[in-house]
Amino acid sequence: EYGSDSWVMGTCAPSKPQPDQPLDPPPRVGGQSVRARYALAGQEHVFQQMEQPGAHQPKDVAQFLEQLENIRVDSLARELEASERAAEQELTGEGGPVTAVSVDKMSWGLESQTVEDKTTWSYMAYHACQRGQLGVVVLVEQGLEPGVSVGAARLGPLSGKTIWQHMLDKLHRVKHKAAAAVSSPSELVRPESIQIPLYIVASDLLIDQIKADWEAEHNYGLFGEVMFVGQPGVPALDPQARLVMRSGTSVHMEDSGGGGVWAALHDRGGIGDMVSRGLLGVQLFRLSNLAAVPCDPELMGYCLGHQTQLGLLCSRQSSTHSPQQQPQQQGVLGQEVMTVHLAKSHQNASAIRAVS
């Protein structure tokens, strides 16, 4: 998903010290271990701007050193070299080279099923929902404004609903259909009794704002079903594998995006929560994918019925007028379903992390 153009960036212009800042002596930059590690890795340039007298406040320096501590500077060059080498090689799998298939010619299982089969898969998913065995992972991107998620964008002047509300309306409809499907004359199942765990994944720069937005909306009535998971960023590098600076006391960080979802869920408690709930499967999609149906019954049921470990649904996208993208040529919207039996199989958190 991530080509070199999306993460190898040019250098950013350094910020200039403000005239009203005190001209203190140069701060003592970094402990010996931090600076020594960066010098050994050929990254000592990150300290250059901090040597200027009065350029930075001590608190900025402290935050900068903390950021440097969390960057795996020792392996940056190796990781860049490995990614460039992989990009040049043909993708291969265990069975040999992977052949690209035209979307127009691709016919996959779900599309070839009869109406009766699709109904069967849906009922299977509805019963799993009623037992609390299915979950949804939503990857949230940044919107047009820095620090504001795409979920805050409003879809149009008529409804005035945000993308969050649009997605949750579809989730509630799935709950209502599930309740109707599993109810019997002797036992009525109420939609509000069905819990579909929702794992909201966003960068560390966005996750606190998303939490605040949800708290302002009283969690949209979903209490005990929502978990917010922050993703650590990845440092931007120039073509020489040198760290790119956002300012004199900040390394430019990029979102780890879809490639870092499962690692973040593993490291920050999401996978553990799935295991403790006994989930049989989870669906992953981007919030900006307005065509996605949370806990899509046909897709989830199909994957459960075939006991597949990973399913992928692609739908043709006529244009990408999403809140954060410019119009472009036709593309593909994707959704993933992970149906590893987390609570009953040895393929648990470590296996999912290996998949990521």
mmCIF file of C-alpha atoms in Angstrom:
data_model
loop_
_atom_site.group_PDB
_atom_site.id
_atom_site.type_symbol
_atom_site.label_atom_id
_atom_site.label_comp_id
_atom_site.label_asym_id
_atom_site.label_seq_id
_atom_site.Cartn_x
_atom_site.Cartn_y
_atom_site.Cartn_z
ATOM 1 C CA GLU A 1 0.000 0.000 0.000
ATOM 2 C CA TYR A 2 2.786 2.398 0.805
ATOM 3 C CA GLY A 3 5.040 3.247 -2.117
ATOM 4 C CA SER A 4 8.163 5.316 -1.756
ATOM 5 C CA ASP A 5 6.361 8.516 -2.766
ATOM 6 C CA SER A 6 4.093 8.344 0.279
ATOM 7 C CA TRP A 7 6.782 8.344 2.906
ATOM 8 C CA VAL A 8 10.114 9.507 1.467
ATOM 9 C CA MET A 9 9.906 13.265 1.675
ATOM 10 C CA GLY A 10 12.088 16.262 0.989
ATOM 11 C CA THR A 11 13.481 18.346 3.796
ATOM 12 C CA CYS A 12 11.203 20.826 5.478
ATOM 13 C CA ALA A 13 12.182 24.431 5.995
ATOM 14 C CA PRO A 14 13.422 24.978 9.559
ATOM 15 C CA SER A 15 11.391 27.214 11.790
ATOM 16 C CA LYS A 16 12.953 30.566 12.638
ATOM 17 C CA PRO A 17 13.340 31.668 16.251
ATOM 18 C CA GLN A 18 10.847 34.320 17.291
ATOM 19 C CA PRO A 19 12.256 37.783 18.111
ATOM 20 C CA ASP A 20 10.722 37.796 21.578
ATOM 21 C CA GLN A 21 12.365 34.557 22.672
ATOM 22 C CA PRO A 22 15.063 34.971 25.332
ATOM 23 C CA LEU A 23 18.613 34.563 24.116
ATOM 24 C CA ASP A 24 19.660 31.942 26.635
ATOM 25 C CA PRO A 25 22.871 29.958 26.367
ATOM 26 C CA PRO A 26 22.612 26.919 24.119
ATOM 27 C CA PRO A 27 20.856 24.109 25.975
ATOM 28 C CA ARG A 28 22.746 20.982 26.793
ATOM 29 C CA VAL A 29 21.539 18.829 23.955
ATOM 30 C CA GLY A 30 20.812 15.250 24.819
ATOM 31 C CA GLY A 31 22.378 12.732 27.080
ATOM 32 C CA GLN A 32 25.526 11.121 25.818
ATOM 33 C CA SER A 33 23.708 7.882 24.989
ATOM 34 C CA VAL A 34 21.070 9.582 22.824
ATOM 35 C CA ARG A 35 23.490 11.713 20.862
ATOM 36 C CA ALA A 36 25.970 8.888 20.535
ATOM 37 C CA ARG A 37 23.317 6.572 19.097
ATOM 38 C CA TYR A 38 22.245 9.172 16.542
ATOM 39 C CA ALA A 39 25.840 9.965 15.590
ATOM 40 C CA LEU A 40 26.595 6.274 15.120
ATOM 41 C CA ALA A 41 23.540 5.965 12.852
ATOM 42 C CA GLY A 42 24.575 9.005 10.789
ATOM 43 C CA GLN A 43 21.672 11.106 12.102
ATOM 44 C CA GLU A 44 23.506 13.724 14.170
ATOM 45 C CA HIS A 45 22.103 16.466 11.928
ATOM 46 C CA VAL A 46 18.927 16.422 14.047
ATOM 47 C CA PHE A 47 20.832 18.300 16.772
ATOM 48 C CA GLN A 48 22.306 21.028 14.555
ATOM 49 C CA GLN A 49 19.511 23.592 14.842
ATOM 50 C CA MET A 50 19.401 23.203 18.605
ATOM 51 C CA GLU A 51 22.939 24.486 18.960
ATOM 52 C CA GLN A 52 21.886 28.018 18.039
ATOM 53 C CA PRO A 53 21.720 30.304 21.109
ATOM 54 C CA GLY A 54 18.189 31.112 22.251
ATOM 55 C CA ALA A 55 16.564 29.183 19.439
ATOM 56 C CA HIS A 56 14.476 26.884 21.602
ATOM 57 C CA GLN A 57 12.843 26.743 25.002
ATOM 58 C CA PRO A 58 13.967 24.058 27.502
ATOM 59 C CA LYS A 59 10.532 22.367 27.476
ATOM 60 C CA ASP A 60 10.730 22.008 23.676
ATOM 61 C CA VAL A 61 14.149 20.435 24.052
ATOM 62 C CA ALA A 62 12.838 17.980 26.647
ATOM 63 C CA GLN A 63 9.959 16.925 24.386
ATOM 64 C CA PHE A 64 12.351 16.570 21.471
ATOM 65 C CA LEU A 65 14.681 14.300 23.410
ATOM 66 C CA GLU A 66 11.729 12.159 24.441
ATOM 67 C CA GLN A 67 10.713 11.846 20.781
ATOM 68 C CA LEU A 68 14.252 10.848 19.826
ATOM 69 C CA GLU A 69 14.289 8.165 22.503
ATOM 70 C CA ASN A 70 11.240 6.518 20.916
ATOM 71 C CA ILE A 71 12.662 6.357 17.372
ATOM 72 C CA ARG A 72 14.506 3.169 16.421
ATOM 73 C CA VAL A 73 17.287 5.128 14.816
ATOM 74 C CA ASP A 74 19.647 2.148 14.690
ATOM 75 C CA SER A 75 17.511 0.286 12.149
ATOM 76 C CA LEU A 76 16.262 3.134 9.921
ATOM 77 C CA ALA A 77 18.821 2.637 7.156
ATOM 78 C CA ARG A 78 18.268 -1.138 7.113
ATOM 79 C CA GLU A 79 14.497 -0.732 6.950
ATOM 80 C CA LEU A 80 14.711 1.775 4.081
ATOM 81 C CA GLU A 81 17.071 -0.490 2.167
ATOM 82 C CA ALA A 82 14.810 -3.494 2.725
ATOM 83 C CA SER A 83 11.698 -1.617 1.592
ATOM 84 C CA GLU A 84 13.396 -0.347 -1.560
ATOM 85 C CA ARG A 85 14.686 -3.841 -2.334
ATOM 86 C CA ALA A 86 11.206 -5.318 -1.856
ATOM 87 C CA ALA A 87 9.695 -2.669 -4.136
ATOM 88 C CA GLU A 88 12.073 -3.643 -6.912
ATOM 89 C CA GLN A 89 11.402 -7.349 -6.652
ATOM 90 C CA GLU A 90 8.359 -9.157 -7.919
ATOM 91 C CA LEU A 91 5.898 -9.995 -5.165
ATOM 92 C CA THR A 92 5.943 -13.703 -4.457
ATOM 93 C CA GLY A 93 3.922 -15.985 -2.235
ATOM 94 C CA GLU A 94 4.391 -19.535 -1.002
ATOM 95 C CA GLY A 95 2.905 -20.890 -4.221
ATOM 96 C CA GLY A 96 5.025 -18.766 -6.545
ATOM 97 C CA PRO A 97 4.550 -15.342 -8.145
ATOM 98 C CA VAL A 98 1.345 -13.465 -7.445
ATOM 99 C CA THR A 99 -0.511 -12.640 -10.651
ATOM 100 C CA ALA A 100 -2.526 -9.440 -10.890
ATOM 101 C CA VAL A 101 -6.185 -10.024 -11.732
ATOM 102 C CA SER A 102 -8.348 -7.465 -13.495
ATOM 103 C CA VAL A 103 -11.265 -6.300 -11.371
ATOM 104 C CA ASP A 104 -13.542 -6.616 -14.393
ATOM 105 C CA LYS A 105 -12.657 -10.301 -14.829
ATOM 106 C CA MET A 106 -12.440 -11.252 -11.168
ATOM 107 C CA SER A 107 -15.326 -13.356 -9.858
ATOM 108 C CA TRP A 108 -15.101 -14.254 -6.212
ATOM 109 C CA GLY A 109 -17.214 -16.441 -3.958
ATOM 110 C CA LEU A 110 -19.704 -13.979 -2.494
ATOM 111 C CA GLU A 111 -20.735 -12.487 -5.834
ATOM 112 C CA SER A 112 -21.372 -15.923 -7.318
ATOM 113 C CA GLN A 113 -23.726 -17.047 -4.542
ATOM 114 C CA THR A 114 -27.468 -17.335 -4.942
ATOM 115 C CA VAL A 115 -29.920 -15.200 -2.996
ATOM 116 C CA GLU A 116 -30.664 -18.194 -0.773
ATOM 117 C CA ASP A 117 -26.970 -18.676 -0.028
ATOM 118 C CA LYS A 118 -26.517 -14.998 0.822
ATOM 119 C CA THR A 119 -29.493 -15.223 3.176
ATOM 120 C CA THR A 120 -27.848 -18.189 4.868
ATOM 121 C CA TRP A 121 -24.586 -16.296 5.313
ATOM 122 C CA SER A 122 -26.444 -13.282 6.699
ATOM 123 C CA TYR A 123 -28.300 -15.376 9.268
ATOM 124 C CA MET A 124 -25.019 -16.942 10.327
ATOM 125 C CA ALA A 125 -23.553 -13.463 10.898
ATOM 126 C CA TYR A 126 -26.685 -12.259 12.723
ATOM 127 C CA HIS A 127 -26.501 -15.147 15.195
ATOM 128 C CA ALA A 128 -22.790 -14.437 15.761
ATOM 129 C CA CYS A 129 -23.674 -10.766 16.381
ATOM 130 C CA GLN A 130 -26.328 -11.772 18.902
ATOM 131 C CA ARG A 131 -23.695 -13.814 20.767
ATOM 132 C CA GLY A 132 -21.238 -10.894 20.690
ATOM 133 C CA GLN A 133 -18.737 -12.756 18.508
ATOM 134 C CA LEU A 134 -18.132 -10.218 15.728
ATOM 135 C CA GLY A 135 -16.285 -6.906 15.877
ATOM 136 C CA VAL A 136 -15.373 -3.971 13.655
ATOM 137 C CA VAL A 137 -12.045 -2.155 13.266
ATOM 138 C CA VAL A 138 -12.294 1.344 11.780
ATOM 139 C CA LEU A 139 -9.158 3.108 10.571
ATOM 140 C CA VAL A 140 -9.617 6.871 10.848
ATOM 141 C CA GLU A 141 -7.601 9.240 8.681
ATOM 142 C CA GLN A 142 -6.912 12.929 9.155
ATOM 143 C CA GLY A 143 -9.346 15.326 7.491
ATOM 144 C CA LEU A 144 -8.577 18.471 5.557
ATOM 145 C CA GLU A 145 -7.618 20.369 8.712
ATOM 146 C CA PRO A 146 -4.616 19.265 10.803
ATOM 147 C CA GLY A 147 -5.651 17.553 14.012
ATOM 148 C CA VAL A 148 -9.231 16.955 12.808
ATOM 149 C CA SER A 149 -10.344 13.464 11.815
ATOM 150 C CA VAL A 150 -12.205 12.684 8.617
ATOM 151 C CA GLY A 151 -15.140 11.573 10.769
ATOM 152 C CA ALA A 152 -16.022 15.175 11.585
ATOM 153 C CA ALA A 153 -16.720 15.975 7.928
ATOM 154 C CA ARG A 154 -20.388 16.441 7.014
ATOM 155 C CA LEU A 155 -21.713 14.525 4.038
ATOM 156 C CA GLY A 156 -24.117 17.085 2.628
ATOM 157 C CA PRO A 157 -26.509 19.973 3.263
ATOM 158 C CA LEU A 158 -29.642 17.800 3.452
ATOM 159 C CA SER A 159 -28.899 15.367 6.260
ATOM 160 C CA GLY A 160 -26.148 17.405 7.878
ATOM 161 C CA LYS A 161 -24.792 14.167 9.318
ATOM 162 C CA THR A 162 -21.120 13.600 9.900
ATOM 163 C CA ILE A 163 -19.308 10.576 8.536
ATOM 164 C CA TRP A 164 -19.352 9.137 12.065
ATOM 165 C CA GLN A 165 -23.141 9.360 12.179
ATOM 166 C CA HIS A 166 -23.432 7.883 8.683
ATOM 167 C CA MET A 167 -21.326 4.873 9.694
ATOM 168 C CA LEU A 168 -23.111 4.359 13.016
ATOM 169 C CA ASP A 169 -26.548 4.540 11.356
ATOM 170 C CA LYS A 170 -25.541 1.538 9.260
ATOM 171 C CA LEU A 171 -24.215 -0.256 12.339
ATOM 172 C CA HIS A 172 -27.539 0.266 14.135
ATOM 173 C CA ARG A 173 -29.414 -1.089 11.116
ATOM 174 C CA VAL A 174 -27.319 -4.259 11.261
ATOM 175 C CA LYS A 175 -28.218 -4.606 14.940
ATOM 176 C CA HIS A 176 -31.927 -4.205 14.199
ATOM 177 C CA LYS A 177 -31.768 -6.812 11.429
ATOM 178 C CA ALA A 178 -29.832 -9.180 13.682
ATOM 179 C CA ALA A 179 -32.375 -8.774 16.468
ATOM 180 C CA ALA A 180 -35.244 -9.485 14.073
ATOM 181 C CA ALA A 181 -33.454 -12.503 12.596
ATOM 182 C CA VAL A 182 -32.721 -14.264 15.899
ATOM 183 C CA SER A 183 -35.972 -13.369 17.680
ATOM 184 C CA SER A 184 -38.656 -16.001 18.129
ATOM 185 C CA PRO A 185 -42.253 -15.889 19.367
ATOM 186 C CA SER A 186 -41.041 -17.098 22.750
ATOM 187 C CA GLU A 187 -37.982 -14.845 22.982
ATOM 188 C CA LEU A 188 -37.767 -11.274 21.740
ATOM 189 C CA VAL A 189 -34.258 -9.928 21.235
ATOM 190 C CA ARG A 190 -33.915 -6.172 21.506
ATOM 191 C CA PRO A 191 -31.417 -4.385 19.200
ATOM 192 C CA GLU A 192 -29.828 -2.490 22.103
ATOM 193 C CA SER A 193 -28.930 -5.812 23.750
ATOM 194 C CA ILE A 194 -26.647 -6.718 20.827
ATOM 195 C CA GLN A 195 -23.069 -5.562 21.235
ATOM 196 C CA ILE A 196 -20.705 -5.257 18.275
ATOM 197 C CA PRO A 197 -17.304 -4.147 19.636
ATOM 198 C CA LEU A 198 -15.930 -1.173 17.736
ATOM 199 C CA TYR A 199 -12.172 -0.584 17.650
ATOM 200 C CA ILE A 200 -11.347 2.923 16.448
ATOM 201 C CA VAL A 201 -7.741 3.190 15.284
ATOM 202 C CA ALA A 202 -6.103 6.540 14.525
ATOM 203 C CA SER A 203 -2.708 8.185 14.845
ATOM 204 C CA ASP A 204 -1.552 9.366 18.251
ATOM 205 C CA LEU A 205 -1.989 12.920 16.972
ATOM 206 C CA LEU A 206 -5.715 12.346 16.310
ATOM 207 C CA ILE A 207 -6.903 9.842 18.873
ATOM 208 C CA ASP A 208 -7.361 12.290 21.781
ATOM 209 C CA GLN A 209 -9.435 14.635 19.612
ATOM 210 C CA ILE A 210 -11.572 11.712 18.452
ATOM 211 C CA LYS A 211 -12.155 10.673 22.060
ATOM 212 C CA ALA A 212 -13.189 14.230 22.921
ATOM 213 C CA ASP A 213 -15.585 14.346 19.947
ATOM 214 C CA TRP A 214 -17.199 11.091 21.040
ATOM 215 C CA GLU A 215 -17.488 12.217 24.656
ATOM 216 C CA ALA A 216 -19.250 15.373 23.471
ATOM 217 C CA GLU A 217 -21.779 13.117 21.720
ATOM 218 C CA HIS A 218 -22.137 10.855 24.795
ATOM 219 C CA ASN A 219 -20.336 8.084 22.892
ATOM 220 C CA TYR A 220 -23.272 8.010 20.475
ATOM 221 C CA GLY A 221 -24.999 5.740 22.982
ATOM 222 C CA LEU A 222 -22.360 3.003 22.613
ATOM 223 C CA PHE A 223 -21.047 2.307 26.100
ATOM 224 C CA GLY A 224 -18.842 -0.693 26.708
ATOM 225 C CA GLU A 225 -18.565 -1.337 22.974
ATOM 226 C CA VAL A 226 -15.938 1.191 21.867
ATOM 227 C CA MET A 227 -12.161 1.071 22.269
ATOM 228 C CA PHE A 228 -9.888 3.872 21.036
ATOM 229 C CA VAL A 229 -6.452 2.749 19.878
ATOM 230 C CA GLY A 230 -3.683 5.190 19.018
ATOM 231 C CA GLN A 231 -1.122 4.398 16.333
ATOM 232 C CA PRO A 232 2.467 5.539 16.782
ATOM 233 C CA GLY A 233 3.795 7.441 13.812
ATOM 234 C CA VAL A 234 6.777 6.542 11.678
ATOM 235 C CA PRO A 235 9.592 9.029 11.002
ATOM 236 C CA ALA A 236 9.919 10.491 7.514
ATOM 237 C CA LEU A 237 13.212 9.960 5.732
ATOM 238 C CA ASP A 238 14.852 11.602 2.750
ATOM 239 C CA PRO A 239 16.322 9.440 -0.079
ATOM 240 C CA GLN A 240 19.594 9.209 1.874
ATOM 241 C CA ALA A 241 17.749 7.697 4.859
ATOM 242 C CA ARG A 242 18.266 10.863 6.918
ATOM 243 C CA LEU A 243 15.532 11.928 9.293
ATOM 244 C CA VAL A 244 13.428 14.822 8.017
ATOM 245 C CA MET A 245 12.887 17.614 10.528
ATOM 246 C CA ARG A 246 9.532 19.347 10.908
ATOM 247 C CA SER A 247 11.159 22.033 13.047
ATOM 248 C CA GLY A 248 14.318 22.489 15.062
ATOM 249 C CA THR A 249 12.910 20.389 17.886
ATOM 250 C CA SER A 250 10.644 17.951 16.084
ATOM 251 C CA VAL A 251 11.155 15.074 13.675
ATOM 252 C CA HIS A 252 8.542 14.898 10.918
ATOM 253 C CA MET A 253 6.286 11.897 11.617
ATOM 254 C CA GLU A 254 3.870 10.181 9.232
ATOM 255 C CA ASP A 255 0.879 8.000 10.082
ATOM 256 C CA SER A 256 1.620 4.287 9.918
ATOM 257 C CA GLY A 257 -1.825 3.849 8.300
ATOM 258 C CA GLY A 258 -3.243 0.495 7.260
ATOM 259 C CA GLY A 259 0.132 -1.202 7.485
ATOM 260 C CA GLY A 260 0.341 -0.568 11.221
ATOM 261 C CA VAL A 261 -3.239 -1.336 12.311
ATOM 262 C CA TRP A 262 -2.721 -4.855 13.613
ATOM 263 C CA ALA A 263 0.587 -4.046 15.295
ATOM 264 C CA ALA A 264 -1.072 -1.118 17.122
ATOM 265 C CA LEU A 265 -4.007 -3.306 18.154
ATOM 266 C CA HIS A 266 -1.607 -5.928 19.432
ATOM 267 C CA ASP A 267 0.684 -3.556 21.329
ATOM 268 C CA ARG A 268 -2.060 -1.383 22.816
ATOM 269 C CA GLY A 269 -4.578 -3.927 24.031
ATOM 270 C CA GLY A 270 -6.980 -4.283 21.132
ATOM 271 C CA ILE A 271 -6.126 -7.896 20.305
ATOM 272 C CA GLY A 272 -6.252 -8.776 23.994
ATOM 273 C CA ASP A 273 -9.749 -7.299 24.206
ATOM 274 C CA MET A 274 -10.840 -9.336 21.168
ATOM 275 C CA VAL A 275 -9.512 -12.513 22.760
ATOM 276 C CA SER A 276 -11.205 -11.802 26.099
ATOM 277 C CA ARG A 277 -14.534 -11.240 24.341
ATOM 278 C CA GLY A 278 -14.190 -14.484 22.389
ATOM 279 C CA LEU A 279 -14.575 -12.844 18.981
ATOM 280 C CA LEU A 280 -14.729 -15.145 15.967
ATOM 281 C CA GLY A 281 -14.054 -12.449 13.407
ATOM 282 C CA VAL A 282 -13.432 -8.751 12.863
ATOM 283 C CA GLN A 283 -13.977 -6.504 9.872
ATOM 284 C CA LEU A 284 -11.531 -3.743 8.958
ATOM 285 C CA PHE A 285 -12.244 -0.730 6.749
ATOM 286 C CA ARG A 286 -11.331 2.941 6.490
ATOM 287 C CA LEU A 287 -13.848 5.435 7.798
ATOM 288 C CA SER A 288 -13.647 7.343 4.498
ATOM 289 C CA ASN A 289 -14.936 4.246 2.684
ATOM 290 C CA LEU A 290 -18.587 5.317 2.666
ATOM 291 C CA ALA A 291 -19.630 2.142 0.842
ATOM 292 C CA ALA A 292 -18.560 -0.102 3.722
ATOM 293 C CA VAL A 293 -21.249 -1.624 5.929
ATOM 294 C CA PRO A 294 -20.031 -2.161 9.515
ATOM 295 C CA CYS A 295 -20.269 -5.862 10.351
ATOM 296 C CA ASP A 296 -21.489 -6.538 6.811
ATOM 297 C CA PRO A 297 -23.678 -9.652 7.317
ATOM 298 C CA GLU A 298 -23.141 -11.163 3.871
ATOM 299 C CA LEU A 299 -19.374 -10.680 3.961
ATOM 300 C CA MET A 300 -18.911 -11.746 7.589
ATOM 301 C CA GLY A 301 -21.269 -14.697 7.243
ATOM 302 C CA TYR A 302 -19.579 -15.892 4.066
ATOM 303 C CA CYS A 303 -16.156 -15.850 5.725
ATOM 304 C CA LEU A 304 -17.454 -17.586 8.848
ATOM 305 C CA GLY A 305 -19.309 -20.211 6.832
ATOM 306 C CA HIS A 306 -16.191 -21.059 4.833
ATOM 307 C CA GLN A 307 -13.932 -20.836 7.911
ATOM 308 C CA THR A 308 -11.553 -18.626 5.984
ATOM 309 C CA GLN A 309 -8.845 -16.875 7.951
ATOM 310 C CA LEU A 310 -8.822 -13.732 5.833
ATOM 311 C CA GLY A 311 -11.376 -12.358 3.403
ATOM 312 C CA LEU A 312 -11.175 -9.267 1.214
ATOM 313 C CA LEU A 313 -14.065 -7.428 -0.419
ATOM 314 C CA CYS A 314 -13.281 -4.986 -3.228
ATOM 315 C CA SER A 315 -15.827 -2.750 -4.923
ATOM 316 C CA ARG A 316 -15.279 -0.481 -7.891
ATOM 317 C CA GLN A 317 -14.934 3.168 -7.031
ATOM 318 C CA SER A 318 -16.081 5.523 -9.809
ATOM 319 C CA SER A 319 -14.387 8.504 -8.179
ATOM 320 C CA THR A 320 -12.636 9.273 -4.921
ATOM 321 C CA HIS A 321 -14.329 12.445 -3.759
ATOM 322 C CA SER A 322 -13.581 11.523 -0.167
ATOM 323 C CA PRO A 323 -13.107 14.360 2.344
ATOM 324 C CA GLN A 324 -9.335 14.124 2.162
ATOM 325 C CA GLN A 325 -8.635 13.098 -1.431
ATOM 326 C CA GLN A 326 -8.612 14.848 -4.766
ATOM 327 C CA PRO A 327 -10.696 13.401 -7.610
ATOM 328 C CA GLN A 328 -8.769 10.729 -9.489
ATOM 329 C CA GLN A 329 -9.289 7.836 -11.861
ATOM 330 C CA GLN A 330 -11.318 4.787 -11.014
ATOM 331 C CA GLY A 331 -9.920 2.755 -8.178
ATOM 332 C CA VAL A 332 -10.880 0.089 -5.689
ATOM 333 C CA LEU A 333 -12.315 0.331 -2.196
ATOM 334 C CA GLY A 334 -11.259 -2.523 0.058
ATOM 335 C CA GLN A 335 -12.495 -4.163 3.226
ATOM 336 C CA GLU A 336 -10.832 -6.963 5.146
ATOM 337 C CA VAL A 337 -12.359 -9.613 7.374
ATOM 338 C CA MET A 338 -10.149 -11.515 9.791
ATOM 339 C CA THR A 339 -11.988 -14.642 10.954
ATOM 340 C CA VAL A 340 -9.323 -16.329 13.021
ATOM 341 C CA HIS A 341 -10.983 -18.054 15.971
ATOM 342 C CA LEU A 342 -9.106 -15.962 18.480
ATOM 343 C CA ALA A 343 -10.295 -17.571 21.697
ATOM 344 C CA LYS A 344 -10.154 -21.190 20.513
ATOM 345 C CA SER A 345 -7.091 -21.356 18.299
ATOM 346 C CA HIS A 346 -3.346 -21.100 18.669
ATOM 347 C CA GLN A 347 -3.494 -18.467 15.923
ATOM 348 C CA ASN A 348 -4.116 -15.629 18.312
ATOM 349 C CA ALA A 349 -2.435 -12.292 18.904
ATOM 350 C CA SER A 350 1.018 -13.353 17.768
ATOM 351 C CA ALA A 351 -0.344 -14.833 14.541
ATOM 352 C CA ILE A 352 -2.287 -11.680 13.727
ATOM 353 C CA ARG A 353 0.792 -9.594 14.362
ATOM 354 C CA ALA A 354 2.700 -11.835 11.943
ATOM 355 C CA VAL A 355 -0.002 -11.246 9.322
ATOM 356 C CA SER A 356 0.385 -7.497 9.672
#
